Short mmCIF file of C-alpha atoms and ligand atoms in Angstrom, two decimals:
data_model
loop_
_atom_site.label_atom_id
_atom_site.label_comp_id
_atom_site.label_asym_id
_atom_site.label_seq_id
_atom_site.Cartn_x
_atom_site.Cartn_y
_atom_site.Cartn_z
CA MET A 1433 52.78 -23.06 26.72
CA LYS A 1434 50.49 -20.42 25.33
CA LYS A 1435 46.78 -21.22 26.13
CA LEU A 1436 44.45 -22.01 23.25
CA GLN A 1437 41.40 -19.78 22.21
CA TYR A 1438 38.47 -20.91 24.29
CA GLU A 1439 35.14 -21.66 22.52
CA ARG A 1440 32.12 -22.89 24.29
CA PRO A 1441 31.53 -26.54 23.72
CA VAL A 1442 28.78 -27.17 21.22
CA ILE A 1443 26.96 -30.27 20.17
CA GLN A 1444 24.48 -30.03 17.34
CA LYS A 1445 22.07 -32.54 15.82
CA LEU A 1446 22.60 -33.20 12.31
CA ASN A 1447 19.40 -33.33 10.26
CA THR A 1448 19.81 -35.13 7.28
CA GLY A 1449 17.81 -34.07 4.21
CA LEU A 1450 17.20 -30.69 5.61
CA THR A 1451 19.66 -28.21 4.47
CA ASN A 1452 19.58 -24.62 5.43
CA LYS A 1453 18.24 -22.56 2.51
CA PHE A 1454 20.96 -19.99 2.53
CA GLY A 1455 23.93 -22.11 3.49
CA THR A 1456 25.26 -21.31 6.75
CA ARG A 1457 28.87 -20.18 6.25
CA THR A 1458 28.55 -16.94 4.56
CA GLU A 1459 26.43 -15.59 7.29
CA SER A 1460 28.65 -16.23 10.06
CA ASP A 1461 31.78 -15.50 8.32
CA PRO A 1462 33.24 -12.84 10.81
CA VAL A 1463 33.20 -9.22 10.01
CA THR A 1464 36.01 -7.60 11.97
CA HIS A 1465 36.35 -4.60 10.06
CA ILE A 1466 34.16 -1.93 8.47
CA ASP A 1467 36.04 0.19 5.73
CA ASP A 1468 39.39 -0.81 7.40
CA LEU A 1469 38.26 0.31 10.86
CA ALA A 1470 38.23 -2.38 13.62
CA VAL A 1471 34.79 -3.09 15.12
CA GLU A 1472 36.28 -3.49 18.37
CA LYS A 1473 37.84 -0.09 18.17
CA LEU A 1474 34.93 1.75 17.03
CA ILE A 1475 32.85 0.23 19.98
CA ALA A 1476 35.71 1.00 22.39
CA GLN A 1477 35.87 4.79 21.26
CA PHE A 1478 31.84 5.28 20.87
CA GLY A 1479 30.23 2.72 22.86
CA SER A 1480 27.92 -0.21 22.08
CA PRO A 1481 25.50 -0.53 20.33
CA LEU A 1482 26.74 1.88 17.61
CA PHE A 1483 25.44 2.81 14.07
CA VAL A 1484 28.30 3.17 11.61
CA LEU A 1485 27.86 4.53 8.05
CA SER A 1486 30.23 4.51 5.25
CA GLU A 1487 30.54 7.51 3.21
CA GLN A 1488 32.27 5.58 0.58
CA THR A 1489 29.32 3.13 0.18
CA ILE A 1490 26.78 5.81 0.04
CA ARG A 1491 28.67 7.72 -2.73
CA SER A 1492 29.15 4.58 -4.64
CA ALA A 1493 25.56 3.62 -4.57
CA PHE A 1494 24.42 7.17 -5.60
CA ARG A 1495 26.74 7.05 -8.51
CA ASP A 1496 25.75 3.50 -9.65
CA ALA A 1497 21.93 4.79 -9.66
CA SER A 1498 22.87 8.09 -11.25
CA ARG A 1499 24.96 6.29 -14.03
CA ALA A 1500 22.04 3.79 -14.64
CA PHE A 1501 19.50 6.70 -15.16
CA LYS A 1502 21.76 9.18 -17.11
CA ASN A 1503 23.04 6.49 -19.36
CA ARG A 1504 19.39 6.05 -20.59
CA TYR A 1505 17.91 9.21 -20.39
CA PRO A 1506 19.08 12.89 -20.84
CA LYS A 1507 17.18 14.71 -17.96
CA VAL A 1508 17.70 13.12 -14.48
CA GLN A 1509 17.46 14.71 -11.09
CA PHE A 1510 17.53 12.73 -7.72
CA ALA A 1511 15.95 14.15 -4.46
CA TRP A 1512 17.05 12.60 -1.38
CA SER A 1513 14.11 11.25 0.65
CA TYR A 1514 14.64 12.74 4.07
CA LYS A 1515 12.35 10.23 5.99
CA THR A 1516 14.81 7.38 4.87
CA ASN A 1517 17.87 8.91 6.86
CA TYR A 1518 17.63 12.68 7.94
CA ILE A 1519 20.77 12.75 9.82
CA SER A 1520 22.21 15.79 8.54
CA ALA A 1521 25.78 14.71 7.53
CA VAL A 1522 24.08 11.89 5.55
CA CYS A 1523 21.67 14.36 3.77
CA ASN A 1524 24.59 16.46 2.90
CA VAL A 1525 26.48 13.50 1.24
CA PHE A 1526 23.37 13.07 -0.95
CA HIS A 1527 23.47 17.02 -1.67
CA GLN A 1528 27.16 17.18 -2.31
CA GLU A 1529 26.46 14.42 -4.91
CA GLY A 1530 23.71 16.91 -6.56
CA SER A 1531 20.53 15.55 -4.90
CA TRP A 1532 17.73 17.80 -3.94
CA ALA A 1533 15.53 17.31 -1.02
CA GLU A 1534 12.11 15.53 -0.69
CA VAL A 1535 10.36 16.20 2.51
CA VAL A 1536 7.06 15.10 3.98
CA SER A 1537 6.64 17.30 7.00
CA GLY A 1538 7.30 20.89 8.28
CA PHE A 1539 10.16 19.39 10.52
CA GLU A 1540 11.90 17.67 7.44
CA TYR A 1541 11.45 20.89 5.44
CA GLU A 1542 13.18 22.90 8.25
CA LYS A 1543 15.86 20.49 8.26
CA ALA A 1544 16.32 20.70 4.51
CA LEU A 1545 16.70 24.46 4.72
CA ALA A 1546 18.92 24.42 7.57
CA ASN A 1547 21.18 21.88 5.76
CA GLY A 1548 21.47 24.71 3.13
CA VAL A 1549 19.38 23.21 0.46
CA PRO A 1550 17.76 26.14 -1.45
CA GLY A 1551 14.06 26.41 -1.14
CA ASN A 1552 13.23 25.91 -5.07
CA LYS A 1553 15.21 22.48 -4.69
CA ILE A 1554 12.97 21.08 -2.08
CA ILE A 1555 10.13 18.89 -3.01
CA PHE A 1556 7.21 18.99 -0.34
CA ASN A 1557 5.19 15.65 -0.46
CA GLY A 1558 2.74 14.11 1.96
CA PRO A 1559 -0.76 14.56 3.18
CA ASP A 1560 0.05 16.54 6.14
CA LYS A 1561 1.30 20.19 5.34
CA SER A 1562 0.11 22.66 7.72
CA GLU A 1563 -1.12 26.20 6.55
CA ASN A 1564 2.38 27.79 7.83
CA ASP A 1565 4.13 24.80 6.15
CA LEU A 1566 2.41 25.79 2.77
CA LYS A 1567 2.99 29.51 3.27
CA GLN A 1568 6.68 29.03 3.74
CA ALA A 1569 7.00 26.57 0.99
CA ILE A 1570 5.32 29.31 -1.35
CA THR A 1571 7.68 31.88 -0.12
CA ASN A 1572 10.41 29.72 -1.15
CA ASP A 1573 9.35 28.65 -4.51
CA SER A 1574 9.55 25.16 -3.51
CA LEU A 1575 7.63 22.32 -5.44
CA ILE A 1576 4.45 21.48 -3.68
CA HIS A 1577 2.95 18.04 -4.49
CA ILE A 1578 -0.63 18.00 -3.77
CA ASP A 1579 -1.98 15.12 -1.99
CA HIS A 1580 -5.77 15.66 -1.75
CA MET A 1581 -8.51 17.82 -2.43
CA ASP A 1582 -8.63 19.65 0.95
CA GLU A 1583 -4.91 20.57 0.32
CA LEU A 1584 -5.60 21.97 -3.03
CA TYR A 1585 -8.25 24.25 -1.99
CA MET A 1586 -6.41 25.46 1.03
CA LEU A 1587 -3.32 25.93 -1.13
CA LYS A 1588 -5.15 28.09 -3.58
CA ASP A 1589 -6.37 30.35 -0.79
CA ILE A 1590 -3.06 30.75 0.93
CA ALA A 1591 -1.49 31.50 -2.66
CA ALA A 1592 -4.26 34.20 -3.56
CA ALA A 1593 -3.78 35.77 -0.01
CA ALA A 1594 0.03 35.96 -0.72
CA ASN A 1595 -0.42 37.14 -4.33
CA LYS A 1596 1.91 34.37 -5.39
CA LYS A 1597 1.80 31.63 -8.02
CA PRO A 1598 3.30 28.40 -6.55
CA ARG A 1599 4.61 25.61 -8.70
CA VAL A 1600 2.75 22.55 -7.92
CA ALA A 1601 2.26 18.82 -9.01
CA ILE A 1602 -0.15 16.17 -7.92
CA ARG A 1603 0.39 12.77 -6.68
CA VAL A 1604 -1.27 10.20 -8.64
CA ASN A 1605 -2.18 6.75 -7.59
CA MET A 1606 -2.90 4.11 -10.14
CA ASP A 1607 -2.83 0.32 -10.91
CA THR A 1608 0.47 -0.89 -11.73
CA GLY A 1609 -0.32 -4.64 -11.58
CA ILE A 1610 0.94 -4.99 -7.87
CA PHE A 1611 -1.07 -5.94 -5.03
CA PRO A 1612 -2.11 -4.12 -2.89
CA ALA A 1613 -1.90 -0.76 -4.91
CA TRP A 1614 -1.13 2.16 -2.92
CA ASP A 1615 -4.19 4.22 -3.23
CA ARG A 1616 -4.62 6.19 -0.25
CA PHE A 1617 -2.01 8.92 -1.40
CA GLY A 1618 -2.78 11.27 -4.09
CA PHE A 1619 -5.48 11.13 -6.73
CA ASN A 1620 -6.49 8.11 -8.69
CA TYR A 1621 -5.67 7.77 -12.38
CA GLU A 1622 -7.98 5.16 -13.61
CA ASN A 1623 -11.29 6.73 -12.09
CA GLY A 1624 -10.79 10.14 -13.28
CA GLU A 1625 -9.98 11.80 -9.94
CA ALA A 1626 -6.37 12.86 -11.23
CA MET A 1627 -7.57 14.61 -14.31
CA GLU A 1628 -10.37 16.41 -12.10
CA ALA A 1629 -7.77 17.68 -9.82
CA VAL A 1630 -5.55 18.78 -12.96
CA SER A 1631 -8.54 20.81 -14.41
CA LYS A 1632 -9.27 22.26 -11.21
CA ILE A 1633 -5.74 23.53 -11.17
CA CYS A 1634 -5.33 24.55 -14.57
CA ASN A 1635 -8.74 26.33 -14.74
CA ASP A 1636 -7.56 28.39 -12.21
CA THR A 1637 -4.73 31.13 -12.50
CA GLN A 1638 -3.52 30.84 -8.79
CA LEU A 1639 -1.64 27.40 -9.02
CA SER A 1640 0.95 26.51 -11.68
CA LEU A 1641 0.98 22.93 -12.63
CA VAL A 1642 4.62 21.93 -13.35
CA GLY A 1643 4.87 18.14 -12.65
CA LEU A 1644 3.23 14.73 -11.82
CA HIS A 1645 4.22 12.42 -9.12
CA CYS A 1646 3.76 9.03 -8.00
CA HIS A 1647 5.22 6.57 -5.44
CA ILE A 1648 3.94 3.04 -6.16
CA GLY A 1649 5.26 1.49 -3.10
CA THR A 1650 8.20 0.55 -1.12
CA PHE A 1651 10.65 -2.39 -1.54
CA MET A 1652 9.32 -2.98 -5.06
CA MET A 1653 10.48 -6.19 -6.46
CA SER A 1654 8.76 -5.57 -9.65
CA THR A 1655 10.53 -3.33 -12.29
CA SER A 1656 7.49 -3.68 -14.61
CA ALA A 1657 5.26 -2.09 -12.19
CA TYR A 1658 7.68 1.32 -12.65
CA GLY A 1659 7.35 0.68 -16.45
CA ILE A 1660 3.50 0.76 -16.23
CA ALA A 1661 3.56 3.89 -13.91
CA ALA A 1662 5.94 5.77 -16.15
CA LYS A 1663 3.84 4.97 -19.27
CA LYS A 1664 0.82 5.96 -17.37
CA LEU A 1665 2.20 9.24 -16.20
CA SER A 1666 3.41 10.04 -19.75
CA GLU A 1667 0.18 9.60 -21.24
CA PHE A 1668 -1.45 11.78 -18.63
CA ALA A 1669 1.11 14.49 -19.17
CA LEU A 1670 0.36 14.21 -23.13
CA ASN A 1671 -3.34 14.34 -22.45
CA ILE A 1672 -2.90 17.56 -20.12
CA ARG A 1673 -1.06 19.07 -22.82
CA LYS A 1674 -3.63 18.39 -25.31
CA LYS A 1675 -6.57 19.44 -23.09
CA PHE A 1676 -4.92 22.30 -21.25
CA ASN A 1677 -2.06 23.41 -23.51
CA ARG A 1678 0.25 22.88 -20.61
CA ASN A 1679 3.52 21.38 -20.60
CA ILE A 1680 4.41 19.13 -17.76
CA GLU A 1681 7.99 19.92 -16.98
CA TYR A 1682 8.77 16.84 -14.85
CA ILE A 1683 7.73 13.37 -14.16
CA ASP A 1684 8.67 12.33 -10.45
CA MET A 1685 8.69 8.73 -10.02
CA GLY A 1686 9.08 8.71 -6.17
CA GLY A 1687 11.08 6.09 -4.42
CA GLY A 1688 10.75 2.37 -3.92
CA PHE A 1689 13.52 0.56 -5.20
CA ALA A 1690 14.48 -2.44 -3.14
CA SER A 1691 17.72 -2.60 -1.31
CA LYS A 1692 19.77 -5.59 -0.76
CA ASN A 1693 17.99 -6.71 2.56
CA THR A 1694 16.20 -9.99 2.59
CA LEU A 1695 12.60 -9.58 3.27
CA LYS A 1696 11.26 -12.09 5.95
CA GLY A 1697 9.78 -15.12 4.51
CA SER A 1698 11.66 -14.38 0.91
CA PHE A 1699 13.41 -17.76 -0.16
CA LEU A 1700 16.29 -15.80 -1.77
CA PRO A 1701 18.54 -13.59 -0.07
CA GLY A 1702 18.16 -9.65 -1.06
CA THR A 1703 21.44 -9.66 -2.77
CA ASP A 1704 20.34 -12.25 -5.15
CA ALA A 1705 16.43 -11.44 -5.33
CA SER A 1706 16.51 -7.40 -5.54
CA PRO A 1707 16.55 -5.83 -9.08
CA THR A 1708 19.46 -3.61 -10.03
CA PHE A 1709 19.45 0.11 -10.65
CA ASP A 1710 20.01 -0.79 -14.23
CA GLN A 1711 16.88 -2.90 -14.37
CA TYR A 1712 14.69 -0.38 -12.76
CA ALA A 1713 16.08 2.43 -15.16
CA GLU A 1714 15.57 0.33 -18.15
CA ALA A 1715 11.90 -0.05 -17.32
CA ILE A 1716 11.32 3.65 -16.43
CA CYS A 1717 13.32 5.31 -19.12
CA GLU A 1718 12.03 2.93 -21.87
CA SER A 1719 8.59 3.74 -21.02
CA LEU A 1720 9.29 7.69 -20.90
CA LEU A 1721 11.27 7.61 -24.18
CA ASN A 1722 8.68 5.85 -26.32
CA ALA A 1723 5.55 7.78 -24.72
CA GLY A 1724 5.67 9.99 -27.57
CA PHE A 1725 7.07 13.32 -26.32
CA THR A 1726 8.95 15.55 -28.52
CA GLN A 1727 12.77 16.09 -27.87
CA GLU A 1728 12.14 19.52 -26.39
CA ASN A 1729 9.03 18.56 -24.34
CA LEU A 1730 10.81 15.47 -22.80
CA PRO A 1731 10.06 15.93 -19.12
CA LEU A 1732 12.73 15.93 -16.43
CA LEU A 1733 12.80 12.37 -14.47
CA ILE A 1734 12.93 13.09 -10.83
CA LEU A 1735 13.79 9.98 -8.49
CA GLU A 1736 13.15 9.95 -4.74
CA THR A 1737 15.08 6.93 -4.18
CA GLY A 1738 15.45 6.24 -0.47
CA ARG A 1739 16.38 2.81 0.93
CA ALA A 1740 18.23 1.46 -2.14
CA LEU A 1741 20.92 4.23 -1.83
CA VAL A 1742 21.60 4.17 1.92
CA ASP A 1743 20.83 0.85 3.31
CA GLU A 1744 23.91 -1.10 2.61
CA ALA A 1745 26.10 1.91 3.87
CA GLY A 1746 24.42 1.44 7.27
CA TYR A 1747 25.69 -1.04 10.12
CA LEU A 1748 24.68 -1.61 13.53
CA LEU A 1749 27.47 -2.88 15.91
CA GLY A 1750 26.55 -4.35 19.07
CA SER A 1751 27.41 -6.83 21.93
CA VAL A 1752 26.42 -9.89 23.55
CA ILE A 1753 24.71 -9.48 26.96
CA SER A 1754 24.13 -13.08 27.68
CA ASN A 1755 23.49 -16.63 26.45
CA LYS A 1756 20.46 -18.60 27.46
CA ARG A 1757 18.99 -22.24 26.55
CA LEU A 1758 15.34 -22.13 25.95
CA SER A 1759 12.84 -24.58 27.24
CA ASP A 1760 12.85 -26.28 23.92
CA GLY A 1761 16.61 -26.58 23.98
CA ARG A 1762 17.19 -23.75 21.40
CA ARG A 1763 20.13 -21.52 22.08
CA ALA A 1764 19.18 -17.96 22.72
CA THR A 1765 21.50 -14.95 22.80
CA ILE A 1766 20.54 -11.63 24.10
CA MET A 1767 22.12 -8.50 22.40
CA ASP A 1768 22.48 -5.15 23.67
CA PHE A 1769 20.21 -3.62 20.89
CA GLY A 1770 16.59 -4.37 20.42
CA VAL A 1771 13.86 -3.65 17.92
CA ASN A 1772 13.42 -0.32 19.34
CA ILE A 1773 16.76 0.86 17.40
CA LEU A 1774 16.46 -1.86 14.67
CA PHE A 1775 13.08 -1.16 13.47
CA THR A 1776 13.47 -2.84 10.25
CA SER A 1777 14.15 -6.29 12.01
CA PHE A 1778 10.14 -6.50 11.73
CA TRP A 1779 10.54 -6.61 7.94
CA TYR A 1780 13.85 -8.21 7.03
CA ASP A 1781 16.07 -10.99 8.07
CA HIS A 1782 19.19 -8.67 8.63
CA LYS A 1783 22.30 -10.44 7.98
CA ILE A 1784 24.35 -10.51 11.30
CA SER A 1785 27.85 -11.40 11.46
CA PRO A 1786 30.24 -12.21 14.41
CA ALA A 1787 32.84 -9.67 14.63
CA GLN A 1788 35.58 -12.14 15.88
CA SER A 1789 36.64 -15.38 14.39
CA PHE A 1790 35.50 -18.80 15.55
CA GLY A 1791 35.68 -22.29 14.69
CA SER A 1792 33.67 -24.01 12.30
CA HIS A 1793 30.83 -25.11 14.52
CA HIS A 1794 27.35 -23.32 14.53
CA GLU A 1795 24.33 -23.79 16.93
CA ASP A 1796 20.94 -22.60 15.65
CA THR A 1797 20.34 -19.41 17.74
CA VAL A 1798 17.36 -17.08 18.40
CA LEU A 1799 18.82 -13.61 18.80
CA TYR A 1800 16.86 -11.29 21.24
CA GLY A 1801 17.07 -7.67 22.05
CA PRO A 1802 17.32 -6.48 25.83
CA LEU A 1803 13.76 -4.91 26.05
CA CYS A 1804 11.54 -6.58 28.49
CA MET A 1805 9.05 -7.62 25.78
CA ASN A 1806 8.20 -10.50 23.91
CA ILE A 1807 8.28 -8.89 20.78
CA ASP A 1808 12.01 -7.95 20.91
CA MET A 1809 13.09 -10.59 18.58
CA LEU A 1810 16.06 -9.76 15.97
CA ARG A 1811 16.36 -13.01 14.29
CA GLU A 1812 14.15 -16.09 14.80
CA ASN A 1813 16.80 -18.73 13.67
CA ILE A 1814 20.26 -18.03 12.62
CA PRO A 1815 23.18 -20.59 12.50
CA PHE A 1816 25.68 -18.83 14.81
CA PRO A 1817 28.99 -19.69 16.30
CA PRO A 1818 29.06 -19.83 20.08
CA LEU A 1819 29.38 -16.30 21.12
CA LYS A 1820 30.08 -15.36 24.67
CA LYS A 1821 29.51 -12.37 26.76
CA ASN A 1822 30.82 -9.34 25.29
CA ASP A 1823 31.53 -10.89 22.07
CA LYS A 1824 30.72 -8.17 19.27
CA VAL A 1825 28.32 -8.57 16.02
CA VAL A 1826 27.76 -6.47 13.01
CA VAL A 1827 24.21 -6.04 11.67
CA HIS A 1828 24.32 -5.43 8.08
CA THR A 1829 22.23 -3.21 5.78
CA VAL A 1830 20.38 -1.00 8.39
CA GLY A 1831 21.17 2.37 6.68
CA ALA A 1832 17.38 3.15 5.76
CA TYR A 1833 14.68 4.02 8.13
CA ASN A 1834 16.38 2.88 11.42
CA MET A 1835 17.89 6.28 12.34
CA THR A 1836 14.51 7.89 11.77
CA GLN A 1837 12.07 5.36 13.16
CA TRP A 1838 14.09 4.34 16.15
CA MET A 1839 12.31 4.73 19.47
CA GLN A 1840 13.75 5.95 22.77
CA PHE A 1841 12.47 3.19 24.84
CA ILE A 1842 13.98 2.01 28.11
CA SER A 1843 17.32 2.83 27.06
CA MET A 1844 18.92 6.01 25.21
CA ARG A 1845 19.51 5.89 21.40
CA PRO A 1846 23.09 5.22 20.36
CA ALA A 1847 25.52 7.14 18.85
CA VAL A 1848 25.99 7.32 14.81
CA VAL A 1849 29.38 7.78 13.16
CA MET A 1850 30.26 8.05 9.63
CA ILE A 1851 33.62 6.82 8.37
CA GLY A 1852 34.72 9.29 5.67
CA THR A 1853 35.98 8.75 2.38
CA ASP A 1854 39.36 9.53 3.98
CA GLY A 1855 39.24 6.67 6.21
CA LYS A 1856 38.63 8.83 9.39
CA VAL A 1857 35.71 8.36 11.66
CA ASN A 1858 33.34 11.33 12.38
CA LEU A 1859 30.82 11.48 15.16
CA ILE A 1860 27.53 12.67 13.27
CA ARG A 1861 24.84 12.18 16.27
CA ARG A 1862 25.99 12.08 19.78
CA ARG A 1863 24.68 9.04 22.17
CA GLU A 1864 21.55 10.40 23.77
CA THR A 1865 21.86 10.99 27.47
CA ILE A 1866 19.24 11.34 30.35
CA GLN A 1867 19.23 15.23 29.75
CA SER A 1868 17.94 14.54 26.17
CA ILE A 1869 14.86 13.07 27.46
CA GLN A 1870 14.52 15.06 30.78
CA HIS A 1871 14.89 18.34 28.81
CA GLU A 1872 11.68 18.06 27.21
CA GLU A 1873 9.67 17.17 30.62
CA GLU A 1874 7.81 19.45 32.99
CA MET A 1875 7.17 18.64 36.51
CA PRO A 1876 3.99 20.27 38.17
CA LEU A 1877 5.21 21.93 41.42
CA TYR A 1878 2.69 20.01 43.50
CA LEU A 1879 4.28 16.68 42.40
CA LYS A 1880 7.79 17.71 43.04
CA ASN A 1881 8.13 16.30 46.57
CA PHE A 1882 7.19 12.79 47.97
CA LYS A 1883 8.05 10.86 51.12
CA LEU A 1884 8.75 7.12 50.91
CA MET B 5 26.77 -38.78 34.70
CA LYS B 6 27.88 -41.26 32.12
CA ILE B 7 27.87 -41.27 28.37
CA LYS B 8 26.19 -44.06 26.75
CA LYS B 9 28.68 -46.94 26.16
CA ASN B 10 27.79 -47.56 22.47
CA ILE B 11 28.35 -44.09 21.11
CA ALA B 12 30.72 -43.80 18.32
CA LEU B 13 33.14 -40.62 18.14
CA SER B 14 35.10 -39.69 15.16
CA ASP B 15 38.10 -37.59 14.96
CA THR B 16 36.56 -35.02 12.95
CA GLY B 17 33.79 -34.08 15.44
CA PHE B 18 30.86 -36.61 14.65
CA VAL B 19 29.08 -38.44 17.10
CA PHE B 20 26.92 -41.18 16.27
CA ASP B 21 24.21 -43.14 18.26
CA PRO B 22 23.59 -46.57 17.06
CA SER B 23 20.58 -47.07 19.42
CA THR B 24 18.83 -44.25 17.56
CA GLY B 25 20.43 -43.71 14.58
CA ASN B 26 21.06 -39.89 15.32
CA SER B 27 24.03 -38.39 14.42
CA PHE B 28 25.47 -35.04 15.86
CA SER B 29 28.41 -32.86 15.29
CA ALA B 30 30.40 -31.29 18.29
CA ASN B 31 33.14 -28.71 18.19
CA PRO B 32 36.81 -29.82 19.31
CA ILE B 33 36.32 -28.78 22.89
CA GLY B 34 32.92 -30.53 23.03
CA MET B 35 34.68 -33.50 21.62
CA GLU B 36 37.33 -33.34 24.34
CA ILE B 37 34.80 -33.16 27.07
CA ILE B 38 32.49 -36.15 25.80
CA ARG B 39 35.81 -38.11 25.61
CA GLN B 40 36.88 -37.08 29.31
CA ILE B 41 33.31 -37.87 30.63
CA ARG B 42 33.47 -41.34 28.75
CA GLU B 43 36.95 -41.82 30.48
CA GLY B 44 35.06 -41.54 33.68
CA LYS B 45 36.70 -38.16 34.82
CA THR B 46 34.81 -35.91 37.20
CA GLN B 47 33.62 -32.50 36.62
CA GLU B 48 36.55 -31.14 38.59
CA GLN B 49 39.21 -32.97 36.74
CA ILE B 50 37.72 -31.86 33.22
CA ALA B 51 37.70 -28.24 34.50
CA GLU B 52 41.20 -28.58 35.65
CA HIS B 53 42.34 -29.71 32.36
CA ILE B 54 40.20 -26.91 30.20
CA LEU B 55 41.50 -24.20 32.50
CA LYS B 56 45.08 -25.36 31.99
CA THR B 57 44.75 -25.75 28.02
CA TYR B 58 42.30 -22.85 27.29
CA GLN B 59 42.06 -19.09 27.86
CA THR B 60 39.13 -19.14 29.93
CA ASP B 61 37.87 -18.77 33.59
CA ALA B 62 36.32 -21.19 35.93
CA GLY B 63 32.92 -19.17 36.09
CA THR B 64 32.55 -19.13 32.30
CA PHE B 65 33.64 -22.79 31.88
CA GLU B 66 31.26 -23.94 34.72
CA LYS B 67 28.17 -22.24 33.13
CA ASP B 68 29.19 -23.67 29.69
CA TYR B 69 29.74 -27.16 31.07
CA HIS B 70 26.26 -27.28 32.35
CA ASP B 71 24.94 -26.20 29.35
CA PHE B 72 26.71 -28.61 27.39
CA LEU B 73 25.63 -31.54 29.74
CA ASN B 74 22.10 -30.31 29.41
CA MET B 75 22.17 -30.83 25.81
CA LEU B 76 23.95 -34.24 25.80
CA ASN B 77 20.84 -35.34 28.17
CA ARG B 78 18.52 -33.63 25.73
CA PHE B 79 19.97 -35.78 22.98
CA ARG B 80 19.96 -38.72 25.13
CA LEU B 81 23.58 -39.28 24.78
CA THR B 82 23.73 -40.14 28.44
CA GLU B 83 22.89 -42.84 30.99
CA ASN B 84 21.41 -41.13 34.09
CA ILE B 85 22.50 -43.11 36.72
CA GLN B 86 23.09 -40.88 39.60
C1 PLP C 3147 6.63 10.05 -1.50
C2 PLP C 3147 7.85 9.11 -1.03
N1 PLP C 3147 8.98 9.35 -1.80
C3 PLP C 3147 10.11 8.59 -1.62
C4 PLP C 3147 10.08 7.74 -0.62
C5 PLP C 3147 11.25 6.85 -0.33
O1 PLP C 3147 10.91 5.53 -0.62
P1 PLP C 3147 12.15 4.33 -0.45
O2 PLP C 3147 12.87 4.24 0.55
O3 PLP C 3147 11.31 2.94 -0.67
O4 PLP C 3147 12.86 4.29 -2.03
C6 PLP C 3147 8.96 7.39 0.21
C7 PLP C 3147 8.83 6.44 1.19
O5 PLP C 3147 7.90 5.78 1.65
C8 PLP C 3147 7.80 8.21 -0.07
O6 PLP C 3147 6.63 8.02 0.61
#
């Protein structure tokens, strides 16, 4: 007689009247494959934990966003926000789709150049551009987005010394009705600081003002804030035209569209709560089209959308290390990945699915990572089937910010693979080894030897 | 260890404790173990039965069995007479 599949015995108290707000079944439906490739096999080949990206999902998100804007507005350009995910293979999928690069550091700038992005299609944002960064950006005719007065003056001097006239924009912050307003980046619109910066640029022959930039926040659930921002930047552009007879060639609305993740404390799951690309596009394009530009002066609309384009394409596969019972009776499961590689678990209740089938019984479970620290909690309370050691799980919607903000802490960072549109899997970042770490270290001679 | 005598078990996995009004749900293997404890089987007898019927090993089952008994105790479904 063939033996039956074993499942750990579970008994759970039924709380009448208290229903789980998300319903329990959908979350723990097993996910055994990603783009038709078996989770078990991926882990057998590349190890656990493992980041997996779906090229198909990236491209379809991009095309969805692109269609939403291009159906509503004649001049649209996306620029891939490198900090969101700068693994080169990921960047190049976006570049193949037609995206420029948006970078915020010399390092990201070098990466974009190395990936083959022409210098004049790199947008250089951020408060921290060094003198060398600016020199290089000027030489390459990149679009330099000025963040503060010190930068404006430094840029003028560098441009004068190089006898060049760089193309610049200023970053503008403003009140869009959301709280808290992001006012630490760029120049404020309402208090006149932005106009002051513009007049410093326009009254000088050294810099060429070509654009206006804003990034009103991140994971913005409000589309109307974008409508307000686009309206204010349009007004500003028209004012600049009146005052300085200068044509603003583009308006860059930054990033910030929400992905389908579920913010901690949110009542609805992100799949229901987050606006669609069409809703964001409607708010922005309507403001631009109704602002009063003539047809030929209609500015190019640039978008630096990050997380909403890549979050859903990313998965983290992992394995169960152990099960425990906490002193208050709750089940705790320890996974082989922690908050050091799943940074976004501080913001989101990531959807986590078992990767093998189970009976219909669930236990409320705390999911911990393996780090020897109290903060290493992945989910505080998730109704989960009884997993055992070595069972696999799939964490969903992890494509944005994890593969850039991950920390090498206690253990090595895992490999990253991409499942191509042809269904084949490609290694795009190797698992780190001890050499990756030791390579950067130096041992002073006198510390080399010791006796124990 | 004994299961309280008045506990009601259903075929569909519900466990009802009339003395407290609490109800519980258990998976099929959990129900099987509760029934066997109630019939007075020892841990060895239960383990033998489970290992014969299911794809598992003695170490795994022993761990899970103790965890399960702890939960029965915690839910006050047992009479501790040892
Ligand atoms: C200037 C700028 N552009 C684009 C982005 C991408 O934002 P998101 O991933 O929220 O779309 C950011 C992220 O903080 C940013 O600071």
